[in-house]
Amino acid sequence: MGDVLHGRGALLNAEPAGLVPRLVGLRPGELRAVDAKEYARADELPVLVVAGGRGMGKTALLAAVCEAYEGVRRRNERQRHTPLAFIDCEHPAIARRRPNQPEESWSPVFQGLLVLAEGLGERVRHAGEVVFPRLMAGLVAVAASGWQEADAERIRRELGRILLLNEGRPGITLLASRWAGKVVSKVVAAASGQAPFVAAAIEATLESVTDGFAGHRQQKSSGWYRTYPNAGGNAQRGLILLSEHFRAGGPSREHAERWLVRALLADVTEAYAGLGSRLRRLGRPLVLLDNAHAGPGPRLLDAVLRDRAEGIADEVVFVAAVRGDGHPVLRGAPRLALAEVSRRADWRPDATPASRALVVPLPPLSAEDTLHIADLSVLVGAPARFPHAAHRLTGGNPLGVRLLSRAAQRRPQQAGSLGGLLTAPAVDERERDEDRPLYSALLEKLVPDDRLEELTVLAAAHDLESAVALAAALLPDDFGSAGVRTLQARLAAEGLPSAAGHFVGDPFVRTLLLLRLHHRQDGHGKWRETHETLIAHYAADGDPDGTAGDPGRARHRLHHELALGDSAGAVAHLRDSFPVLDTRTWLDTLCFLASAPYFHAHDDEGHDSAGQDDRRAAVALDRAGTRQTPPEGVDAVLHQRVRRLLHAVWQLSDPLVLPDPRVCDRLRFELLQLCDLREEGGALLWQAAQDWPREALAGRALRTPADEDTDEGDGGA
């Protein structure tokens, strides 16, 4: 299972048993049952839904579950522990119709059920295969309505695949081959003649499960469709109605699809019926649905939840992964934190279908998890602070931590600059360089690819108003404010967290988008144009310099000036406001201004500077060549001190660089010196001098100390 389960053990641990082993009844990776006291009862079997944004490890978790129950390898052959099926609901082979498939006889649910049955039907150690006579008959009835104009070869190919769901033996025996051939011949003859086509296909299928080849259970299942609404006790009539409902589309198709899902579960339940079957089969069958928010996922989940709410029981363990957790099917579903399901899940359903699901949001990795993944014993030559810096940058995003650690392992000498790793070529699974930078590889996984260009520009916005201003100036005319609002809603639906003061709330995603914006053009023209647009947006009316008007708008204007490398306005604002603003507001303003993005030095024409040194660190440390003459009429000492402090906080707040201990020392010194200049609020400055260097070196964001951190007030907070 490797590093993919760091921080996720509550779901798949073997000892003590995690939630999935307790539901399945088998220890992961073993042919041993869990303790009977831990085994979940059939009436306490939720549909487990793991939820989270992009890159939070949902797919990796399902892959680990699949590997754990895929089976043990013996004599170079993997033997499955329990019936298991795994589908990606977003995969084109499931979510998209092939050109030669008529729309009226195909849907993602149809395709998903076919693939699920093929997976569940594979041979299980000591227990053989599960067969699907009910589902087979239903799929044939649906597919047959699309074969009227098809050629014989296509009918044979598609029908043959469906018929194998009732094969039940490894390989096609001679008898099975004759049985399948008989059905195909009858269907092909009907397609080329004048006989009622769908009825002929259904008749041939029902005959196939009642002749000498089929067993007792297959024969018994042939009458299952007699209970289909308005079938009048006639199985063939029930299948014809199922076909017609599916072909009609809309709610009628949803009704038919629900019966097909019920057929699959009835076939699996049949395989576990009787004492003999239960003695041979250990644990429950397992269905894994990745990206269940898309393709067939919502309807599959809805069908299972509704049937269970209506008392139609099954013992299939469903584990689904969804992007975000606000989907209509799950509205009102109980939610438990990951830590809460480690030993027990206080889950009790009520009468609603959604209550039959249990949603477990996947949290970000902790700093300790990141330390284990970014193993310094493997990252030989990487700085000791790399794991802390990687956690600060990614916020614990598992995909980000894993790919950054892989890049650092490949280039340990460059691990002192996370920005350098992100702009270097990405490293693939075979440890080979790709022809794209790492930030592009990450963005491909973390944001909607059809809106990458728009998000790259809007990442600089602070709210809806500034995002609309950027869209009006820099994006196509047909995008506009409606496009901004639609994109904002889409980000929320996909689980990207919102944050006050930012259009793109996730700091990691926002940093990657801004990095892409900076590198889109030689000379950084788009970067400059974006920030200049926001400077103009936040300038007060009739006051292009922003010296009057709303202080909040002035702060935002100075923030974007700083992003373009112009620190004069920010220094002047902090210098002049230091004696008059309360200390807490002043420190908050300092942190906000210093959160301006900075990637590397460039000259007035936008060309990259040849030097690799961080100019912010040079200014903070007061190195030769970085000093500036203060304006006339100002306190020169305070001016220089504030200028050094701003550049120190700017460098230490940057998630793309590792904190410099020398800059931390300078930060502490400058804050302590400012303490002597403020009788009121000196405690806040002193506390910040203690906290900020320590927080920066530990890879944590700088924050203004809370009231309880100080011994006295801040003089007007």
XYZ file of C-alpha atoms in Angstrom:
717
model
C 0.000 0.000 0.000
C 3.057 2.210 0.293
C 2.938 5.900 1.016
C -0.519 6.471 -0.451
C -2.158 5.682 2.892
C -0.239 8.142 5.053
C -2.945 9.662 7.216
C -5.591 7.327 5.732
C -5.055 4.198 7.813
C -8.415 4.544 9.551
C -9.982 3.216 6.358
C -7.699 0.278 5.505
C -5.593 -0.699 8.509
C -5.333 -4.403 9.217
C -4.689 -4.204 12.960
C -6.874 -2.825 14.341
C -9.216 -3.296 11.412
C -10.064 -0.117 9.522
C -13.546 0.702 8.279
C -13.253 -1.047 4.892
C -12.022 -4.369 6.382
C -14.839 -4.216 8.922
C -17.369 -3.794 6.108
C -15.853 -6.441 3.808
C -15.072 -8.857 6.626
C -11.572 -9.684 5.373
C -8.205 -8.392 6.476
C -6.496 -6.493 3.670
C -3.957 -8.581 1.788
C -4.950 -11.778 3.594
C -7.392 -14.666 3.318
C -8.354 -14.227 6.966
C -11.637 -12.906 8.287
C -11.702 -9.971 10.669
C -12.707 -10.585 14.252
C -16.397 -11.446 14.428
C -16.941 -8.583 16.877
C -15.642 -6.096 14.306
C -17.540 -7.491 11.312
C -20.285 -5.041 10.314
C -23.818 -6.424 10.325
C -25.790 -6.488 7.077
C -28.241 -3.877 8.380
C -25.291 -1.625 9.259
C -23.777 -1.606 5.791
C -23.488 1.942 4.460
C -22.400 3.016 1.025
C -19.020 4.459 1.963
C -18.249 7.712 0.124
C -14.804 9.284 0.426
C -14.977 12.939 -0.573
C -12.424 15.624 -1.289
C -11.011 18.001 -3.839
C -8.620 17.178 -6.639
C -5.335 15.651 -5.585
C -6.541 14.645 -2.111
C -5.731 10.962 -2.650
C -9.175 9.519 -3.395
C -8.024 7.520 -6.427
C -4.870 6.386 -4.628
C -6.977 5.186 -1.708
C -9.321 3.167 -3.964
C -6.304 1.704 -5.764
C -4.878 0.630 -2.398
C -8.205 -0.996 -1.450
C -8.290 -2.768 -4.807
C -4.731 -4.039 -4.348
C -5.500 -5.232 -0.834
C -8.403 -7.410 -2.007
C -7.146 -8.264 -5.492
C -5.591 -11.341 -3.962
C -2.354 -12.898 -2.813
C 0.299 -13.955 -5.312
C 1.009 -17.673 -5.253
C 3.066 -19.496 -7.865
C 3.197 -16.257 -9.883
C -0.597 -16.177 -10.039
C -2.780 -13.668 -8.235
C -5.753 -15.300 -6.536
C -8.650 -13.019 -5.703
C -9.919 -12.939 -2.128
C -13.490 -11.877 -2.775
C -15.553 -10.702 -5.781
C -14.183 -7.290 -6.700
C -14.897 -4.675 -9.370
C -13.275 -1.267 -9.875
C -14.413 1.310 -12.439
C -13.509 4.916 -13.099
C -16.816 6.625 -13.833
C -15.004 9.403 -15.742
C -13.170 7.015 -18.050
C -14.184 7.616 -21.694
C -14.827 3.906 -22.242
C -17.611 4.106 -19.636
C -18.784 7.710 -19.735
C -18.812 8.189 -23.535
C -20.759 6.349 -26.194
C -18.876 4.858 -29.127
C -19.880 6.207 -32.565
C -21.552 2.949 -33.625
C -23.670 2.648 -30.476
C -27.206 4.084 -30.797
C -28.011 6.567 -28.059
C -31.404 5.031 -27.403
C -29.886 1.641 -26.426
C -26.813 2.741 -24.470
C -26.048 4.801 -21.381
C -23.120 5.179 -18.976
C -25.066 3.095 -16.440
C -25.504 0.297 -19.012
C -21.768 0.294 -19.731
C -20.831 0.617 -16.084
C -22.961 -2.361 -15.069
C -21.444 -4.479 -17.826
C -17.900 -3.705 -16.654
C -18.810 -4.165 -12.988
C -20.322 -7.583 -13.677
C -17.248 -8.631 -15.645
C -15.074 -7.702 -12.665
C -17.290 -9.324 -10.056
C -17.542 -12.452 -12.193
C -13.836 -13.302 -12.081
C -12.900 -16.486 -10.265
C -12.463 -16.299 -6.484
C -10.228 -18.652 -4.521
C -12.192 -21.696 -3.263
C -15.509 -20.235 -4.470
C -15.507 -19.910 -8.259
C -17.248 -17.164 -10.184
C -20.430 -15.191 -9.722
C -22.842 -15.467 -12.680
C -25.330 -12.797 -13.771
C -28.363 -14.338 -15.533
C -30.733 -11.542 -14.457
C -28.412 -8.756 -15.520
C -27.520 -10.590 -18.720
C -31.179 -10.838 -19.751
C -31.795 -7.158 -18.963
C -28.735 -5.952 -20.876
C -29.670 -8.046 -23.895
C -33.176 -6.586 -23.865
C -31.794 -3.039 -23.788
C -29.059 -3.616 -26.352
C -31.334 -5.446 -28.771
C -33.285 -2.312 -29.625
C -30.108 -0.849 -31.111
C -29.255 -3.831 -33.305
C -32.030 -3.470 -35.850
C -29.764 -1.832 -38.415
C -26.508 -3.407 -37.199
C -24.396 -5.860 -39.133
C -24.217 -9.479 -38.011
C -20.605 -9.228 -36.873
C -21.335 -6.338 -34.501
C -24.345 -8.172 -33.069
C -22.243 -11.292 -32.483
C -19.493 -9.273 -30.810
C -21.718 -7.237 -28.466
C -24.132 -10.055 -27.681
C -21.284 -12.469 -27.071
C -19.795 -10.159 -24.442
C -23.105 -9.865 -22.594
C -23.816 -13.606 -22.741
C -20.485 -14.389 -21.090
C -21.841 -12.806 -17.880
C -23.753 -16.072 -17.442
C -20.854 -18.317 -18.441
C -19.725 -19.214 -14.947
C -16.663 -21.206 -15.966
C -13.063 -20.342 -16.832
C -13.151 -20.158 -20.623
C -15.894 -21.089 -23.043
C -16.576 -24.788 -22.975
C -17.916 -26.590 -26.028
C -21.398 -26.676 -24.547
C -21.255 -22.984 -23.656
C -20.036 -22.154 -27.133
C -22.979 -23.960 -28.690
C -25.361 -22.229 -26.269
C -24.025 -18.766 -27.099
C -23.983 -19.551 -30.792
C -27.641 -20.578 -30.688
C -28.674 -17.276 -29.119
C -26.586 -15.228 -31.548
C -27.939 -17.079 -34.574
C -31.527 -16.493 -33.543
C -30.923 -12.786 -32.890
C -29.081 -12.295 -36.187
C -31.855 -14.085 -38.061
C -34.446 -11.805 -36.492
C -32.412 -8.733 -37.379
C -32.321 -9.708 -41.036
C -35.909 -10.832 -41.249
C -39.385 -9.555 -40.465
C -39.770 -11.072 -36.992
C -40.306 -8.802 -33.950
C -36.654 -8.098 -33.298
C -36.473 -7.241 -29.591
C -38.938 -9.992 -28.692
C -36.855 -12.535 -30.601
C -33.692 -11.509 -28.781
C -35.418 -11.705 -25.405
C -37.021 -15.057 -26.203
C -33.662 -16.525 -27.228
C -32.012 -15.187 -24.100
C -34.658 -16.578 -21.758
C -34.451 -19.940 -23.487
C -30.696 -19.928 -22.965
C -31.086 -19.820 -19.192
C -33.657 -22.605 -19.032
C -32.039 -25.232 -21.269
C -29.838 -28.045 -20.068
C -26.696 -25.940 -19.891
C -27.974 -23.595 -17.193
C -28.018 -24.581 -13.565
C -30.901 -24.424 -11.121
C -30.183 -20.854 -10.085
C -30.025 -19.617 -13.674
C -33.313 -21.346 -14.424
C -34.859 -19.822 -11.320
C -33.700 -16.358 -12.334
C -35.374 -16.558 -15.732
C -38.681 -15.598 -14.122
C -37.261 -12.652 -12.167
C -38.635 -10.045 -14.593
C -42.181 -11.279 -14.002
C -42.357 -8.732 -11.177
C -41.444 -5.802 -13.422
C -44.284 -3.213 -13.221
C -47.180 -4.051 -15.593
C -45.495 -7.296 -16.710
C -48.520 -9.302 -15.589
C -46.354 -12.166 -14.332
C -44.764 -12.649 -17.778
C -40.941 -12.404 -17.757
C -40.728 -11.794 -21.506
C -43.277 -8.987 -21.248
C -41.290 -7.493 -18.347
C -38.102 -7.440 -20.412
C -39.874 -5.833 -23.374
C -41.193 -3.098 -21.071
C -37.705 -2.638 -19.632
C -36.365 -2.172 -23.176
C -39.079 0.318 -24.065
C -38.565 2.346 -20.892
C -34.839 2.514 -21.482
C -35.333 3.582 -25.080
C -37.774 6.347 -24.032
C -35.062 8.189 -22.076
C -35.621 10.632 -19.199
C -37.330 9.354 -16.042
C -38.410 6.173 -17.856
C -34.768 5.315 -18.544
C -33.823 6.060 -14.930
C -36.531 3.605 -13.848
C -35.150 0.917 -16.186
C -31.586 1.554 -15.069
C -32.626 1.140 -11.464
C -33.978 -2.312 -12.305
C -30.710 -3.220 -14.019
C -28.775 -2.219 -10.906
C -31.197 -4.294 -8.852
C -30.600 -7.233 -11.212
C -26.845 -7.063 -10.685
C -27.240 -6.993 -6.896
C -29.795 -9.828 -6.997
C -27.366 -11.990 -8.970
C -24.559 -11.321 -6.479
C -26.884 -12.008 -3.549
C -27.901 -15.301 -5.169
C -24.260 -16.383 -5.238
C -24.127 -15.945 -1.454
C -27.452 -17.689 -0.762
C -27.502 -21.011 1.018
C -25.232 -22.547 3.628
C -22.804 -24.049 1.100
C -22.075 -20.727 -0.577
C -21.491 -18.921 2.704
C -19.102 -21.610 3.891
C -17.056 -21.301 0.699
C -17.092 -17.500 0.429
C -15.218 -15.318 2.896
C -16.199 -11.705 3.252
C -18.503 -9.571 1.160
C -18.132 -8.635 -2.523
C -16.593 -5.225 -3.097
C -17.455 -2.548 -5.685
C -15.162 0.471 -6.069
C -16.439 3.533 -7.936
C -13.850 6.202 -8.657
C -15.044 9.678 -9.714
C -18.588 8.669 -8.793
C -19.749 12.265 -9.211
C -19.540 11.772 -13.003
C -20.743 9.358 -15.700
C -22.821 6.502 -14.291
C -21.796 7.262 -10.702
C -24.736 9.384 -9.483
C -27.402 7.049 -10.894
C -25.636 3.930 -9.626
C -25.409 5.400 -6.139
C -28.993 6.648 -6.256
C -30.321 3.237 -7.280
C -28.454 1.411 -4.508
C -29.397 3.943 -1.824
C -33.069 4.004 -2.806
C -33.379 0.219 -2.851
C -31.711 -0.130 0.530
C -33.992 2.576 1.955
C -36.983 0.602 0.656
C -35.804 -2.582 2.359
C -34.357 -4.357 -0.697
C -31.254 -5.662 0.998
C -27.921 -6.686 -0.477
C -24.500 -7.418 0.973
C -22.300 -5.682 -1.570
C -19.798 -3.240 -0.098
C -19.743 -0.041 -2.159
C -16.832 2.364 -1.750
C -17.172 5.471 -3.909
C -14.929 8.492 -4.358
C -16.482 11.841 -5.241
C -15.004 15.262 -5.961
C -16.538 17.632 -3.449
C -19.350 16.449 -1.198
C -22.367 18.572 -2.094
C -23.897 16.249 -4.691
C -27.703 15.956 -4.748
C -27.656 12.185 -4.226
C -25.711 12.697 -0.991
C -27.641 15.708 0.298
C -28.464 14.976 3.933
C -26.094 12.000 4.160
C -24.361 11.589 7.535
C -20.727 12.681 7.662
C -17.931 11.470 9.897
C -14.363 12.694 10.147
C -11.666 10.252 9.133
C -10.420 9.895 12.692
C -13.936 8.994 13.873
C -14.141 5.820 11.751
C -10.853 4.296 12.923
C -12.467 1.896 15.391
C -16.202 2.329 14.986
C -18.675 4.230 12.837
C -21.707 5.621 14.620
C -23.887 5.234 11.567
C -27.621 4.709 11.821
C -29.834 5.199 8.746
C -33.271 6.735 8.755
C -36.006 6.559 6.128
C -34.244 8.722 3.507
C -32.092 7.179 0.754
C -29.202 9.594 1.456
C -29.003 8.340 5.051
C -27.837 4.982 3.659
C -24.550 6.624 2.649
C -21.702 7.541 4.960
C -19.549 10.420 3.727
C -15.969 10.591 4.998
C -14.109 13.706 3.784
C -10.392 13.119 3.235
C -8.422 15.750 5.168
C -5.073 17.179 4.070
C -1.965 15.347 5.180
C -0.462 16.491 8.459
C 3.038 17.909 8.701
C 4.122 14.580 10.190
C 2.654 12.657 7.235
C 4.535 14.957 4.869
C 7.737 14.344 6.808
C 7.329 10.595 6.289
C 6.627 10.922 2.565
C 9.444 13.431 1.956
C 11.908 11.052 3.602
C 15.213 12.860 4.089
C 17.050 9.537 4.162
C 16.038 9.158 0.512
C 16.392 12.835 -0.384
C 20.146 12.821 0.052
C 21.459 16.344 -0.336
C 18.094 18.057 0.152
C 17.840 20.731 2.875
C 16.587 19.557 6.247
C 13.717 22.073 6.070
C 12.410 20.697 2.764
C 9.557 18.589 4.283
C 8.266 21.563 6.301
C 8.450 23.845 3.264
C 6.705 21.242 1.083
C 3.875 20.982 3.594
C 3.489 24.764 3.788
C 3.360 25.068 -0.008
C 0.969 22.172 -0.640
C -1.160 22.569 2.476
C -0.936 18.782 2.836
C -2.273 18.021 -0.655
C -1.146 14.384 -1.150
C -0.572 14.735 -4.894
C 1.509 17.863 -4.404
C 3.580 16.316 -1.614
C 4.233 13.159 -3.619
C 5.256 14.883 -6.850
C 7.397 17.481 -5.075
C 9.167 14.743 -3.134
C 9.784 12.801 -6.330
C 11.207 15.931 -7.967
C 13.454 16.583 -4.952
C 14.675 13.002 -5.043
C 15.557 13.476 -8.692
C 17.159 16.907 -8.131
C 18.206 17.122 -4.453
C 20.599 19.998 -5.099
C 17.666 22.130 -6.331
C 15.425 21.299 -3.383
C 16.396 24.552 -1.687
C 13.974 26.333 -4.033
C 10.503 24.889 -4.416
C 9.929 27.385 -7.216
C 12.935 25.898 -8.994
C 11.525 22.378 -8.618
C 8.135 23.481 -9.940
C 9.610 25.118 -13.038
C 11.966 22.196 -13.747
C 10.706 19.309 -15.926
C 8.197 17.008 -14.254
C 9.346 13.472 -13.412
C 7.185 10.542 -14.547
C 6.573 7.234 -12.785
C 9.723 5.779 -14.389
C 11.851 8.633 -13.046
C 12.215 10.194 -16.495
C 11.943 13.891 -17.303
C 8.781 14.991 -19.090
C 8.636 17.793 -21.656
C 6.597 20.056 -19.360
C 7.326 21.751 -16.034
C 6.137 20.237 -12.799
C 3.639 23.048 -12.153
C 1.877 22.158 -15.442
C 1.676 18.489 -14.463
C 0.131 19.456 -11.130
C -2.373 21.897 -12.603
C -3.521 19.223 -15.052
C -4.679 17.202 -12.040
C -5.822 19.996 -9.731
C -8.016 22.316 -11.837
C -10.613 21.879 -14.615
C -8.523 21.668 -17.793
C -11.172 23.422 -19.874
C -10.867 26.553 -17.718
C -7.127 26.644 -17.093
C -6.543 29.817 -19.118
C -9.277 31.741 -17.325
C -8.188 30.527 -13.900
C -4.594 31.522 -14.626
C -5.696 35.150 -14.921
C -8.364 35.112 -12.215
C -5.987 33.611 -9.636
C -4.711 37.143 -8.985
C -8.202 38.361 -8.031
C -9.323 38.842 -4.432
C -13.090 38.653 -4.821
C -15.876 38.527 -7.355
C -15.631 42.252 -8.115
C -11.911 42.194 -8.921
C -12.335 38.933 -10.864
C -14.997 40.592 -13.043
C -12.630 43.522 -13.629
C -9.906 41.116 -14.795
C -12.345 39.231 -17.012
C -13.524 42.455 -18.644
C -9.966 43.577 -19.390
C -8.124 40.351 -20.204
C -10.541 37.530 -21.069
C -12.763 37.002 -24.132
C -15.903 39.119 -24.333
C -18.190 36.082 -24.121
C -16.809 35.121 -20.686
C -17.804 38.177 -18.672
C -19.299 38.313 -15.202
C -21.572 35.333 -15.885
C -18.531 33.224 -16.720
C -16.809 34.387 -13.539
C -19.802 33.423 -11.389
C -20.181 30.065 -13.139
C -16.517 29.275 -12.614
C -16.712 30.313 -8.965
C -19.649 27.939 -8.416
C -17.836 25.147 -10.235
C -14.750 25.474 -8.035
C -16.942 25.245 -4.942
C -18.784 22.189 -6.309
C -15.492 20.425 -6.987
C -14.341 20.842 -3.406
C -11.802 23.635 -3.830
C -11.983 25.484 -0.517
C -13.057 29.099 -0.454
C -11.039 31.728 1.389
C -11.854 35.325 2.216
C -9.793 37.692 0.114
C -9.091 35.282 -2.757
C -11.076 34.232 -5.813
C -9.134 30.924 -5.892
C -9.309 29.881 -2.260
C -6.807 27.020 -2.204
C -3.343 28.559 -1.562
C -1.477 25.726 -3.318
C -3.591 25.879 -6.467
C -3.440 29.683 -6.447
C 0.374 29.629 -6.197
C 0.632 27.201 -9.126
C -1.709 29.326 -11.252
C 0.241 32.502 -10.499
C 3.471 30.701 -11.328
C 1.963 29.727 -14.677
C 0.818 33.315 -15.229
C 4.348 34.566 -14.597
C 5.867 32.116 -17.092
C 3.284 32.357 -19.860
C 5.230 34.899 -21.915
C 8.811 36.002 -22.321
C 9.190 39.286 -20.520
C 6.243 38.398 -18.257
C 3.884 40.639 -20.205
C 0.702 38.880 -19.069
C 1.887 39.004 -15.476
C 2.402 42.752 -15.672
C -0.874 43.339 -17.495
C -2.832 41.390 -14.868
C -1.396 43.237 -11.880
C -1.588 46.627 -13.608
C -5.291 45.974 -14.241
C -5.827 45.321 -10.533
C -3.773 48.375 -9.546
C -6.081 50.495 -11.693
C -9.134 48.703 -10.278
C -8.167 49.487 -6.683
C -7.053 53.077 -7.307
C -9.501 55.583 -5.810
C -11.617 57.595 -8.248
C -9.824 60.825 -9.125
C -6.823 59.667 -7.102
C -4.572 57.481 -9.279
C -1.904 57.349 -6.573
C -4.370 55.943 -4.060
C -3.330 58.296 -1.274
C -6.956 59.003 -0.387
C -10.132 56.977 -0.250
C -10.805 53.501 1.178
C -7.769 52.190 3.137
C -8.671 48.643 2.139
C -8.500 49.466 -1.560
C -5.185 51.230 -0.969
C -3.778 48.080 0.644
C -4.811 45.978 -2.339
C -3.264 48.467 -4.757
C 0.035 48.401 -2.874
C -0.100 44.587 -2.775
C -0.149 44.426 -6.573
C 2.506 47.105 -6.902
C 4.710 44.915 -4.749
C 3.975 41.947 -7.025
C 5.513 43.997 -9.844
C 8.620 44.668 -7.762
C 7.762 48.244 -6.737
C 8.064 48.393 -2.958
C 8.185 52.205 -2.537
C 4.457 52.651 -1.946
C 4.229 49.756 0.518
C 7.216 51.002 2.512
C 5.823 54.541 2.650
C 2.386 53.309 3.770
C 3.829 51.142 6.560
C 6.248 53.868 7.647
C 3.659 56.629 7.811
C 0.944 54.501 9.419
C 3.182 52.973 12.109
C 2.762 55.852 14.573
C -0.999 56.194 14.079
C -2.458 52.736 13.395
C -3.105 50.327 16.250
C -0.420 47.670 16.318
C -2.639 44.748 15.376
C -3.969 46.494 12.276
C -0.454 47.534 11.337
C 0.881 43.973 11.635
C -2.096 42.637 9.662
C -1.369 45.184 6.928
C 2.308 44.172 6.903
C 1.376 40.500 6.458
C -1.156 41.276 3.730
C 1.237 43.395 1.705
C 4.023 40.813 2.128
C 1.759 38.059 0.776
C 2.260 39.521 -2.707
C 3.610 36.841 -5.063
C 7.270 37.009 -6.009
C 9.085 34.532 -8.201
C 12.446 35.955 -9.164
C 14.029 39.296 -9.968
C 13.479 40.979 -13.322
C 14.436 44.386 -14.691
C 12.209 47.318 -15.649
C 11.626 45.856 -19.106
C 10.441 42.543 -17.702
C 13.523 40.511 -18.580
C 14.757 37.968 -16.052
C 17.700 39.028 -13.954
C 20.859 37.032 -14.534
C 21.486 36.662 -10.810
C 19.891 33.887 -8.764
C 19.966 35.671 -5.398
C 16.686 36.613 -3.768
C 16.633 40.416 -3.712
C 14.206 40.392 -0.801
C 16.757 38.628 1.391
C 19.471 41.042 0.250
C 17.361 44.064 1.210
C 16.328 42.502 4.539
C 19.973 41.852 5.410
C 20.953 45.370 4.298
C 23.586 44.159 1.903
C 25.702 46.577 -0.094
C 23.930 47.798 -3.190
C 20.420 47.395 -1.761
C 20.189 50.562 0.319
C 18.061 53.508 -0.813
C 18.136 57.140 0.244
C 14.980 57.896 2.258
C 12.690 60.652 0.977
C 13.256 64.096 2.441
C 11.310 65.022 5.537
C 10.763 61.478 6.868
C 12.309 59.588 9.766
C 15.248 57.968 7.959
C 15.861 55.334 10.646
C 12.207 54.259 10.724
C 12.094 54.234 6.911
C 15.059 51.881 6.606
C 13.850 49.674 9.432
C 10.371 49.294 7.902
C 11.889 48.639 4.473
C 14.094 45.851 5.822
C 11.185 44.403 7.835
C 8.832 44.356 4.829
C 11.349 42.504 2.676
C 12.073 40.037 5.490
C 8.384 39.189 5.957
C 7.954 39.049 2.162
C 10.720 36.488 1.830
C 9.641 34.393 4.813
C 5.973 34.385 3.684
C 6.823 33.083 0.220
C 5.743 29.423 -0.061
C 8.093 28.867 -3.026
C 11.332 29.359 -1.077
C 12.803 27.775 2.002
C 13.043 30.249 4.903
C 16.466 31.768 5.401
C 17.631 31.595 9.066
C 19.603 34.822 8.613
C 16.445 36.604 7.478
C 14.617 35.160 10.488
C 17.249 36.671 12.783
C 16.903 40.036 11.026
C 13.097 39.838 11.327
C 13.367 39.271 15.066
C 15.843 42.141 15.463
C 13.763 44.670 13.515
C 10.559 43.831 15.402
C 12.308 44.173 18.739
C 13.674 47.548 17.706
C 10.157 48.700 16.789
C 8.960 47.728 20.270
C 10.855 50.662 21.718
C 8.987 53.074 19.440
C 5.490 52.086 20.627
C 4.471 52.396 24.247
C 1.064 50.964 23.446
C 1.040 47.717 21.499
C 4.670 46.933 22.224
C 3.622 43.535 23.587
C 2.248 42.525 20.186
C 5.469 43.531 18.436
C 7.534 41.666 21.044
C 5.367 38.546 20.725
C 5.604 38.652 16.922
C 9.395 38.874 17.291
C 9.281 35.607 19.254
C 6.710 33.761 17.128
C 7.376 34.697 13.526
C 10.956 33.411 13.151
C 9.981 30.124 14.800
C 6.845 29.749 12.679
C 8.738 30.533 9.484
C 11.468 27.952 10.140
C 8.789 25.337 10.967
C 7.019 25.958 7.657
C 3.946 27.623 9.114
C 2.239 30.808 7.987
C 2.929 34.022 9.878
C -0.008 35.385 11.843
C -0.591 38.309 14.140
C -0.380 37.053 17.745
C -3.715 36.535 19.447
C -4.690 38.607 22.481
C -4.042 35.710 24.842
C -0.462 35.502 23.530
C 0.363 38.919 24.980
C 0.464 40.316 28.495
C -1.137 43.663 27.650
C -3.385 45.273 25.085
C -2.263 46.478 21.718
C -3.358 50.040 22.186
C -6.606 50.199 20.287
C -7.162 46.831 18.647
